[in-house]
Coordinates of C-alpha atoms and ligand atoms in Angstrom, one line a residue:
M1 CA -150.0 -23.8 60.0
T2 CA -152.2 -21.0 61.4
L3 CA -152.6 -17.5 60.2
R4 CA -152.5 -15.0 63.1
I5 CA -155.0 -12.3 62.1
G6 CA -155.5 -8.8 63.5
V7 CA -158.8 -7.1 62.8
I8 CA -159.2 -3.4 62.4
G9 CA -162.9 -2.4 63.0
T10 CA -165.2 -4.4 65.2
G11 CA -168.5 -3.1 63.8
A12 CA -171.2 -5.0 62.0
I13 CA -169.1 -6.9 59.4
G14 CA -165.9 -6.9 61.6
Q15 CA -167.8 -8.9 64.2
D16 CA -169.3 -11.1 61.6
H17 CA -165.9 -12.0 60.1
I18 CA -164.4 -12.5 63.5
H19 CA -167.2 -14.9 64.4
R20 CA -166.9 -16.9 61.2
I21 CA -163.0 -17.1 61.4
S22 CA -163.2 -18.2 65.0
N23 CA -166.2 -20.6 64.7
N24 CA -166.7 -21.8 61.1
L25 CA -163.3 -21.6 59.3
H26 CA -160.0 -23.4 59.6
R27 CA -156.4 -22.2 60.0
G28 CA -157.2 -18.6 61.0
H29 CA -156.8 -17.4 64.5
I30 CA -157.9 -13.9 65.7
V31 CA -155.0 -12.7 67.8
A32 CA -155.7 -8.9 67.8
V33 CA -158.4 -6.4 67.4
T34 CA -158.8 -2.6 67.4
D35 CA -161.5 -0.1 67.0
V36 CA -161.8 3.6 67.7
N37 CA -164.6 2.4 69.9
L38 CA -162.3 0.6 72.3
E39 CA -165.1 -0.6 74.5
Q40 CA -166.7 -2.4 71.5
A41 CA -163.3 -3.9 70.6
Q42 CA -162.9 -5.1 74.2
R43 CA -166.4 -6.6 74.2
T44 CA -165.8 -8.3 70.9
A45 CA -162.5 -9.8 72.1
S46 CA -164.1 -11.0 75.4
Q47 CA -166.5 -13.1 73.3
L48 CA -163.6 -15.1 71.7
N49 CA -162.7 -18.6 72.9
E50 CA -159.1 -17.6 73.1
P51 CA -157.7 -14.3 74.2
A52 CA -156.9 -11.6 71.6
R53 CA -154.8 -8.5 72.3
I54 CA -156.6 -5.1 72.1
F55 CA -154.5 -2.5 70.3
A56 CA -154.9 1.3 70.7
D57 CA -154.9 1.8 67.0
G58 CA -154.6 0.1 63.6
Y59 CA -151.0 1.1 63.1
Q60 CA -149.8 -0.6 66.3
L61 CA -151.8 -3.7 65.4
I62 CA -150.3 -3.9 61.9
A63 CA -146.7 -3.5 63.4
S64 CA -147.1 -6.2 66.0
P65 CA -144.8 -9.2 65.4
D66 CA -147.7 -11.4 66.7
V67 CA -149.9 -10.5 63.8
D68 CA -149.3 -12.2 60.4
A69 CA -152.2 -10.8 58.4
I70 CA -154.6 -7.9 58.7
L71 CA -158.4 -7.8 58.1
V72 CA -159.6 -4.2 57.6
A73 CA -163.3 -3.7 58.4
S74 CA -163.4 -0.1 59.6
W75 CA -165.2 2.7 57.8
G76 CA -164.4 3.2 54.1
P77 CA -162.4 6.4 54.4
T78 CA -159.9 4.7 56.7
H79 CA -159.2 1.7 54.4
E80 CA -156.4 3.3 52.3
E81 CA -154.2 4.2 55.3
F82 CA -154.4 0.8 56.8
V83 CA -153.9 -1.1 53.6
L84 CA -150.8 1.1 52.8
A85 CA -149.5 0.4 56.3
S86 CA -150.0 -3.3 55.9
I87 CA -148.1 -3.3 52.6
A88 CA -145.3 -1.3 54.2
A89 CA -145.1 -4.0 56.8
G90 CA -145.1 -6.7 54.1
K91 CA -148.3 -8.4 55.5
P92 CA -151.3 -9.8 53.6
V93 CA -154.3 -7.6 54.0
F94 CA -158.0 -8.4 53.4
C95 CA -159.8 -5.1 53.0
E96 CA -163.6 -4.8 53.0
K97 CA -165.0 -2.7 50.2
P98 CA -164.3 0.0 49.2
L99 CA -160.5 -0.5 48.8
A100 CA -160.3 3.3 49.0
V101 CA -162.9 6.0 48.6
T102 CA -161.1 7.6 45.6
A103 CA -159.6 6.1 42.5
E104 CA -156.4 8.0 43.3
G105 CA -156.3 6.2 46.7
C106 CA -156.6 2.8 44.9
M107 CA -153.8 3.8 42.6
R108 CA -151.6 4.6 45.5
I109 CA -152.3 1.2 46.9
M110 CA -151.5 -0.5 43.6
D111 CA -148.3 1.5 43.3
A112 CA -147.2 0.5 46.8
E113 CA -148.0 -3.2 46.2
M114 CA -146.2 -3.3 42.9
A115 CA -143.2 -1.6 44.5
Y116 CA -143.3 -4.2 47.2
G117 CA -143.0 -6.8 44.5
R118 CA -145.8 -9.4 45.2
P119 CA -149.6 -9.2 45.7
L120 CA -150.7 -8.7 49.3
V121 CA -154.1 -7.1 48.9
Q122 CA -157.5 -8.8 48.6
V123 CA -160.7 -6.8 48.4
G124 CA -164.0 -8.0 50.0
Y125 CA -166.1 -8.4 46.9
M126 CA -167.6 -11.6 48.1
R127 CA -170.3 -12.1 45.5
R128 CA -167.7 -13.9 43.3
Y129 CA -167.7 -16.6 45.9
D130 CA -171.5 -17.0 46.1
R131 CA -172.7 -20.3 44.8
S132 CA -175.6 -18.9 42.8
Y133 CA -173.3 -16.4 41.0
R134 CA -170.8 -19.1 40.3
Q135 CA -173.6 -21.3 38.8
L136 CA -174.7 -18.4 36.6
K137 CA -171.1 -17.8 35.5
Q138 CA -170.7 -21.4 34.5
V139 CA -173.8 -21.2 32.3
L140 CA -172.3 -18.2 30.6
D141 CA -168.8 -19.6 30.2
E142 CA -170.2 -22.8 28.7
G143 CA -171.9 -20.7 26.1
R144 CA -175.3 -22.2 26.9
I145 CA -177.2 -19.0 26.1
G146 CA -174.8 -17.8 23.4
E147 CA -173.2 -14.4 23.6
T148 CA -174.5 -12.1 26.3
L149 CA -176.4 -9.1 25.0
L150 CA -178.2 -7.5 27.9
V151 CA -178.3 -7.7 31.7
H152 CA -181.2 -6.7 34.0
A153 CA -180.2 -6.5 37.6
A154 CA -181.6 -5.3 40.9
H155 CA -180.1 -4.6 44.4
R156 CA -182.9 -4.2 46.9
A157 CA -182.7 -3.8 50.7
P158 CA -185.7 -3.4 53.0
S159 CA -184.5 -0.2 54.6
A160 CA -181.3 1.7 54.9
P161 CA -181.5 4.6 57.4
G162 CA -177.7 5.2 57.1
C163 CA -177.8 5.3 53.3
T164 CA -177.6 9.0 52.3
G165 CA -176.1 11.0 49.5
D166 CA -174.4 8.8 46.9
M167 CA -174.1 5.7 49.1
A168 CA -176.6 3.7 47.0
I169 CA -173.9 3.8 44.3
T170 CA -170.7 3.9 46.4
D171 CA -171.8 1.4 49.1
S172 CA -174.4 -0.9 47.4
H173 CA -174.1 -0.7 43.6
V174 CA -170.3 -1.3 43.9
H175 CA -171.1 -5.0 44.4
E176 CA -172.9 -5.2 41.0
I177 CA -170.1 -3.2 39.5
D178 CA -167.6 -5.8 40.6
V179 CA -169.6 -9.0 40.2
L180 CA -170.9 -8.2 36.7
R181 CA -167.5 -7.5 35.2
W182 CA -166.3 -10.8 36.7
L183 CA -169.4 -12.6 35.4
L184 CA -169.2 -11.1 31.9
D185 CA -165.4 -11.0 31.7
D186 CA -165.6 -7.5 30.5
D187 CA -165.1 -3.8 31.6
Y188 CA -167.3 -0.8 31.4
I189 CA -167.0 2.1 29.1
S190 CA -169.8 4.4 30.1
A191 CA -172.4 5.1 32.8
Q192 CA -175.7 6.9 33.0
V193 CA -178.1 7.3 36.0
I194 CA -181.9 7.5 35.8
Q195 CA -183.8 8.9 38.7
P196 CA -187.4 7.8 38.7
R197 CA -190.1 8.8 41.1
S198 CA -188.6 8.5 44.6
T199 CA -190.2 6.6 47.6
R200 CA -191.5 8.6 50.5
L201 CA -190.0 5.9 52.8
A202 CA -186.3 6.8 52.3
A203 CA -184.1 9.1 54.4
K204 CA -184.8 12.7 53.8
G205 CA -183.1 13.9 50.6
L206 CA -182.2 10.4 49.3
Q207 CA -183.2 9.6 45.8
D208 CA -184.4 6.0 46.0
P209 CA -184.6 4.0 43.8
I210 CA -182.2 4.8 41.0
I211 CA -181.4 3.0 37.8
V212 CA -177.8 2.7 36.7
L213 CA -177.1 2.0 33.0
L214 CA -173.7 0.7 32.1
E215 CA -172.2 -0.2 28.8
T216 CA -169.3 -2.6 28.4
R217 CA -166.4 -2.9 26.0
K218 CA -168.2 -5.8 24.2
G219 CA -171.3 -3.6 23.8
I220 CA -173.4 -5.3 26.5
R221 CA -176.0 -3.0 28.1
I222 CA -176.7 -3.4 31.8
D223 CA -179.5 -1.8 33.8
T224 CA -179.4 -2.1 37.6
E225 CA -182.2 -0.9 39.9
I226 CA -180.8 0.1 43.3
F227 CA -183.7 0.4 45.8
V228 CA -182.4 0.4 49.4
N229 CA -185.8 1.1 51.1
C230 CA -187.9 -1.4 49.2
Q231 CA -189.5 -2.6 52.5
Y232 CA -190.2 -6.2 51.5
G233 CA -186.8 -7.9 51.8
Y234 CA -183.1 -8.1 50.7
D235 CA -183.4 -9.2 47.2
I236 CA -180.6 -9.5 44.6
Q237 CA -181.7 -10.2 41.1
C238 CA -179.7 -10.8 37.9
Q239 CA -181.1 -11.8 34.5
I240 CA -178.8 -12.3 31.6
V241 CA -180.2 -12.1 28.1
G242 CA -178.2 -14.1 25.6
E243 CA -178.5 -14.8 21.9
K244 CA -180.1 -18.2 22.5
G245 CA -181.8 -17.8 25.9
I246 CA -182.1 -16.2 29.3
A247 CA -180.2 -17.1 32.5
H248 CA -181.4 -16.1 35.9
L249 CA -179.4 -15.9 39.1
P250 CA -180.8 -18.7 41.2
E251 CA -183.0 -17.6 44.2
P252 CA -181.7 -18.5 47.6
S253 CA -183.3 -21.8 48.5
S254 CA -186.3 -21.6 50.8
V255 CA -189.1 -24.0 51.7
Q256 CA -192.2 -23.6 49.6
M257 CA -195.4 -23.6 51.7
R258 CA -199.0 -24.1 50.9
S259 CA -201.1 -22.8 53.8
D260 CA -204.0 -20.4 54.4
A261 CA -204.9 -20.7 50.7
R262 CA -201.5 -19.4 49.7
L263 CA -198.5 -20.8 47.9
S264 CA -195.5 -18.9 49.4
T265 CA -191.7 -18.9 50.0
E266 CA -189.8 -16.6 52.3
I267 CA -187.6 -13.8 51.1
L268 CA -184.4 -13.0 53.1
T269 CA -184.2 -9.6 54.8
D270 CA -180.5 -9.2 55.5
W271 CA -177.3 -9.1 53.4
K272 CA -175.5 -11.1 56.1
D273 CA -177.8 -14.0 55.6
R274 CA -178.0 -13.8 51.8
F275 CA -174.2 -14.0 51.4
A276 CA -173.3 -15.9 54.6
D277 CA -171.8 -18.8 52.6
A278 CA -170.0 -16.6 50.2
Y279 CA -168.2 -14.8 53.1
D280 CA -167.2 -18.2 54.5
V281 CA -165.7 -19.3 51.2
E282 CA -164.1 -15.9 50.6
L283 CA -162.3 -15.8 54.0
Q284 CA -161.3 -19.4 54.0
E285 CA -159.7 -18.9 50.6
W286 CA -158.0 -15.7 51.8
I287 CA -156.6 -17.5 54.9
D288 CA -155.3 -20.4 52.8
A289 CA -153.8 -18.2 50.1
S290 CA -152.2 -16.0 52.6
L291 CA -150.5 -19.0 54.2
Q292 CA -149.0 -19.7 50.8
N293 CA -148.0 -16.0 50.2
E294 CA -150.6 -15.8 47.4
V295 CA -153.7 -13.7 46.5
Y296 CA -156.4 -15.5 44.6
G297 CA -159.4 -13.3 45.2
P298 CA -160.3 -9.8 43.9
T299 CA -157.2 -7.7 43.8
A300 CA -156.3 -4.0 44.2
W301 CA -156.9 -3.7 40.5
D302 CA -160.5 -4.8 41.0
G303 CA -160.8 -2.3 43.8
Y304 CA -159.5 0.4 41.5
V305 CA -161.9 -0.5 38.6
A306 CA -164.9 -0.5 41.1
A307 CA -163.8 3.0 42.3
V308 CA -163.4 4.5 38.8
T309 CA -166.8 3.0 37.7
A310 CA -168.6 4.2 40.9
D311 CA -167.1 7.7 40.4
A312 CA -168.5 7.8 36.8
C313 CA -171.9 6.7 38.1
V314 CA -171.9 9.4 40.7
K315 CA -170.9 12.0 38.1
A316 CA -173.6 10.8 35.8
K317 CA -176.2 11.0 38.6
Y318 CA -175.5 14.8 38.8
S319 CA -174.9 15.6 35.1
G320 CA -177.8 13.5 33.8
L321 CA -175.4 12.7 30.9
I322 CA -173.8 9.5 29.7
E323 CA -170.3 9.7 31.3
P324 CA -167.3 7.9 29.9
I325 CA -165.3 5.5 32.1
H326 CA -161.5 5.6 31.6
L327 CA -159.3 3.1 33.2
R328 CA -155.5 3.3 33.4
E329 CA -153.8 0.4 31.5
K330 CA -153.9 -2.7 33.6
P331 CA -150.4 -3.4 35.0
A332 CA -149.1 -6.9 34.0
F333 CA -148.5 -7.4 37.8
Y334 CA -152.3 -7.9 38.1
N335 CA -152.6 -10.6 35.4
R336 CA -151.0 -13.2 37.7
N337 CA -154.2 -13.6 39.8
R338 CA -154.8 -17.3 39.2
M339 CA -158.4 -17.8 40.3
F340 CA -160.0 -14.9 38.6
A341 CA -157.6 -14.2 35.7
Ligands
LIG401 P1 -169.8 -0.3 61.1 O1 -170.0 1.2 61.3 O2 -170.8 -1.2 61.7 O3 -168.4 -0.7 61.7 C1 -167.2 0.0 61.3 C2 -166.3 0.0 62.6 O4 -165.1 0.6 62.2 C3 -166.9 0.8 63.7 O5 -167.0 0.0 64.9 C4 -166.0 2.0 63.9 O6 -165.9 2.4 65.2 C5 -164.7 1.4 63.4 N1 -163.7 2.4 62.9 C6 -163.9 3.5 62.2 N2 -162.7 4.1 62.0 C7 -161.8 3.4 62.6 C8 -160.4 3.5 62.7 N3 -159.7 4.5 62.2 N4 -159.7 2.5 63.4 C9 -160.3 1.4 63.9 N5 -161.7 1.3 63.8 C10 -162.4 2.2 63.2 O7 -169.7 -0.5 59.6 P2 -169.8 -1.9 58.8 O8 -171.2 -2.1 58.3 O9 -169.2 -3.0 59.6 O10 -168.9 -1.6 57.5 C11 -167.5 -1.6 57.6 C12 -166.9 -1.7 56.2 O11 -167.3 -2.9 55.6 C13 -167.4 -0.6 55.2 O12 -166.4 -0.2 54.4 C14 -168.5 -1.3 54.4 O13 -168.7 -0.8 53.1 C15 -168.0 -2.7 54.4 N6 -169.1 -3.7 54.3 C16 -169.0 -4.7 53.4 C17 -170.0 -5.6 53.3 C18 -169.9 -6.7 52.2 O14 -170.9 -7.2 51.9 N7 -168.8 -7.0 51.7 C19 -171.2 -5.6 54.1 C20 -171.1 -4.5 55.1 C21 -170.1 -3.6 55.2
LIG402 C1 -173.5 -3.0 52.6 O1 -172.5 -2.1 52.9 C2 -172.9 -4.1 51.8 O2 -171.8 -4.1 51.4 C3 -173.9 -5.1 51.5 O3 -173.3 -6.3 50.9 C4 -174.8 -4.5 50.5 O4 -175.7 -5.4 50.0 C5 -175.6 -3.3 51.2 O5 -176.4 -2.7 50.3 C6 -174.5 -2.3 51.7 O6 -175.2 -1.3 52.4

């Protein structure tokens, strides 16, 4: 069986996902693409081994009887409309983060999915599929460092010219928001944002770095540095402090070199390389689950929690206060997620 996939948005990650589905993965076939930049959609389609139809817009692509499932990789503010249209058509939809740019938008998606009657939506929080995060989770789940007390995390990128306003939170920190609640099996109750001295190398007006402090229901305190113009590399760090020890997220493997009187290892510079394997696993599982009418990955509920938490972080950035995080009660519908329940 093959899943016939239509892709909305052929920009950076859209092209990356199309390439991996066509060349690295099994049982997925890109049959349709669309982008507001039609030339780019055409160019992308022309690079495929087998022809794909170009649609004038996302709605026509979703409605096509030749498309079984949708992959949304357009700009964040367009996600909600395309996910809602996919649900209305009864088709599985993989939506890149964010699920929607507001918590209300995420609720509309959950309400539509529940009204449809079975899960159709998976959100692109790929770190849950990363081997190093899975190894770290296993250590925690086996109780090898006792109960978790503290987390120190960092999300650093070499430069981010497009990162302005609150995007360090809404675009970058959302990955920590998602992966840490999965890792800790917990949810957040409050957020605070510290704004230290800012680098001169960021886009004008961008406060960079920032430190986000989160508190969880279990009382775990998390500090995350988000520094998107750090210059030296793409560097994701996570250290868990437990009652009996410390656990670190493993570093990506890299050859250790002794040369020129130096002991050195390389640091990656791009998120595409750091999480390449995770994207592969994520999309292969989405294809296989969709063929079985299932959703095993991060759900619309996870997209909603990320949105509410990010909103609180943004509010805290401006208020300078500790802002509470209030989630709506989790619908039983979202407890059926087998893999991440
Ligand atoms: P991009 O700007 O390179 O590509 C987005 C594409 O969407 C553009 O080609 C644009 O023309 C197209 N587009 C915008 N509105 C559209 C519409 N109404 N219909 C069809 N196409 C439309 O952006 P990028 O970096 O590829 O990001 C896309 C999404 O993926 C964002 O939501 C971003 O947050 C997410 N993302 C997720 C990553 C992850 O690690 N999971 C990594 C990078 C991006
Ligand atoms: C980008 O949008 C992503 O989602 C990447 O995974 C993240 O690491 C980067 O900071 C974002 O800009």
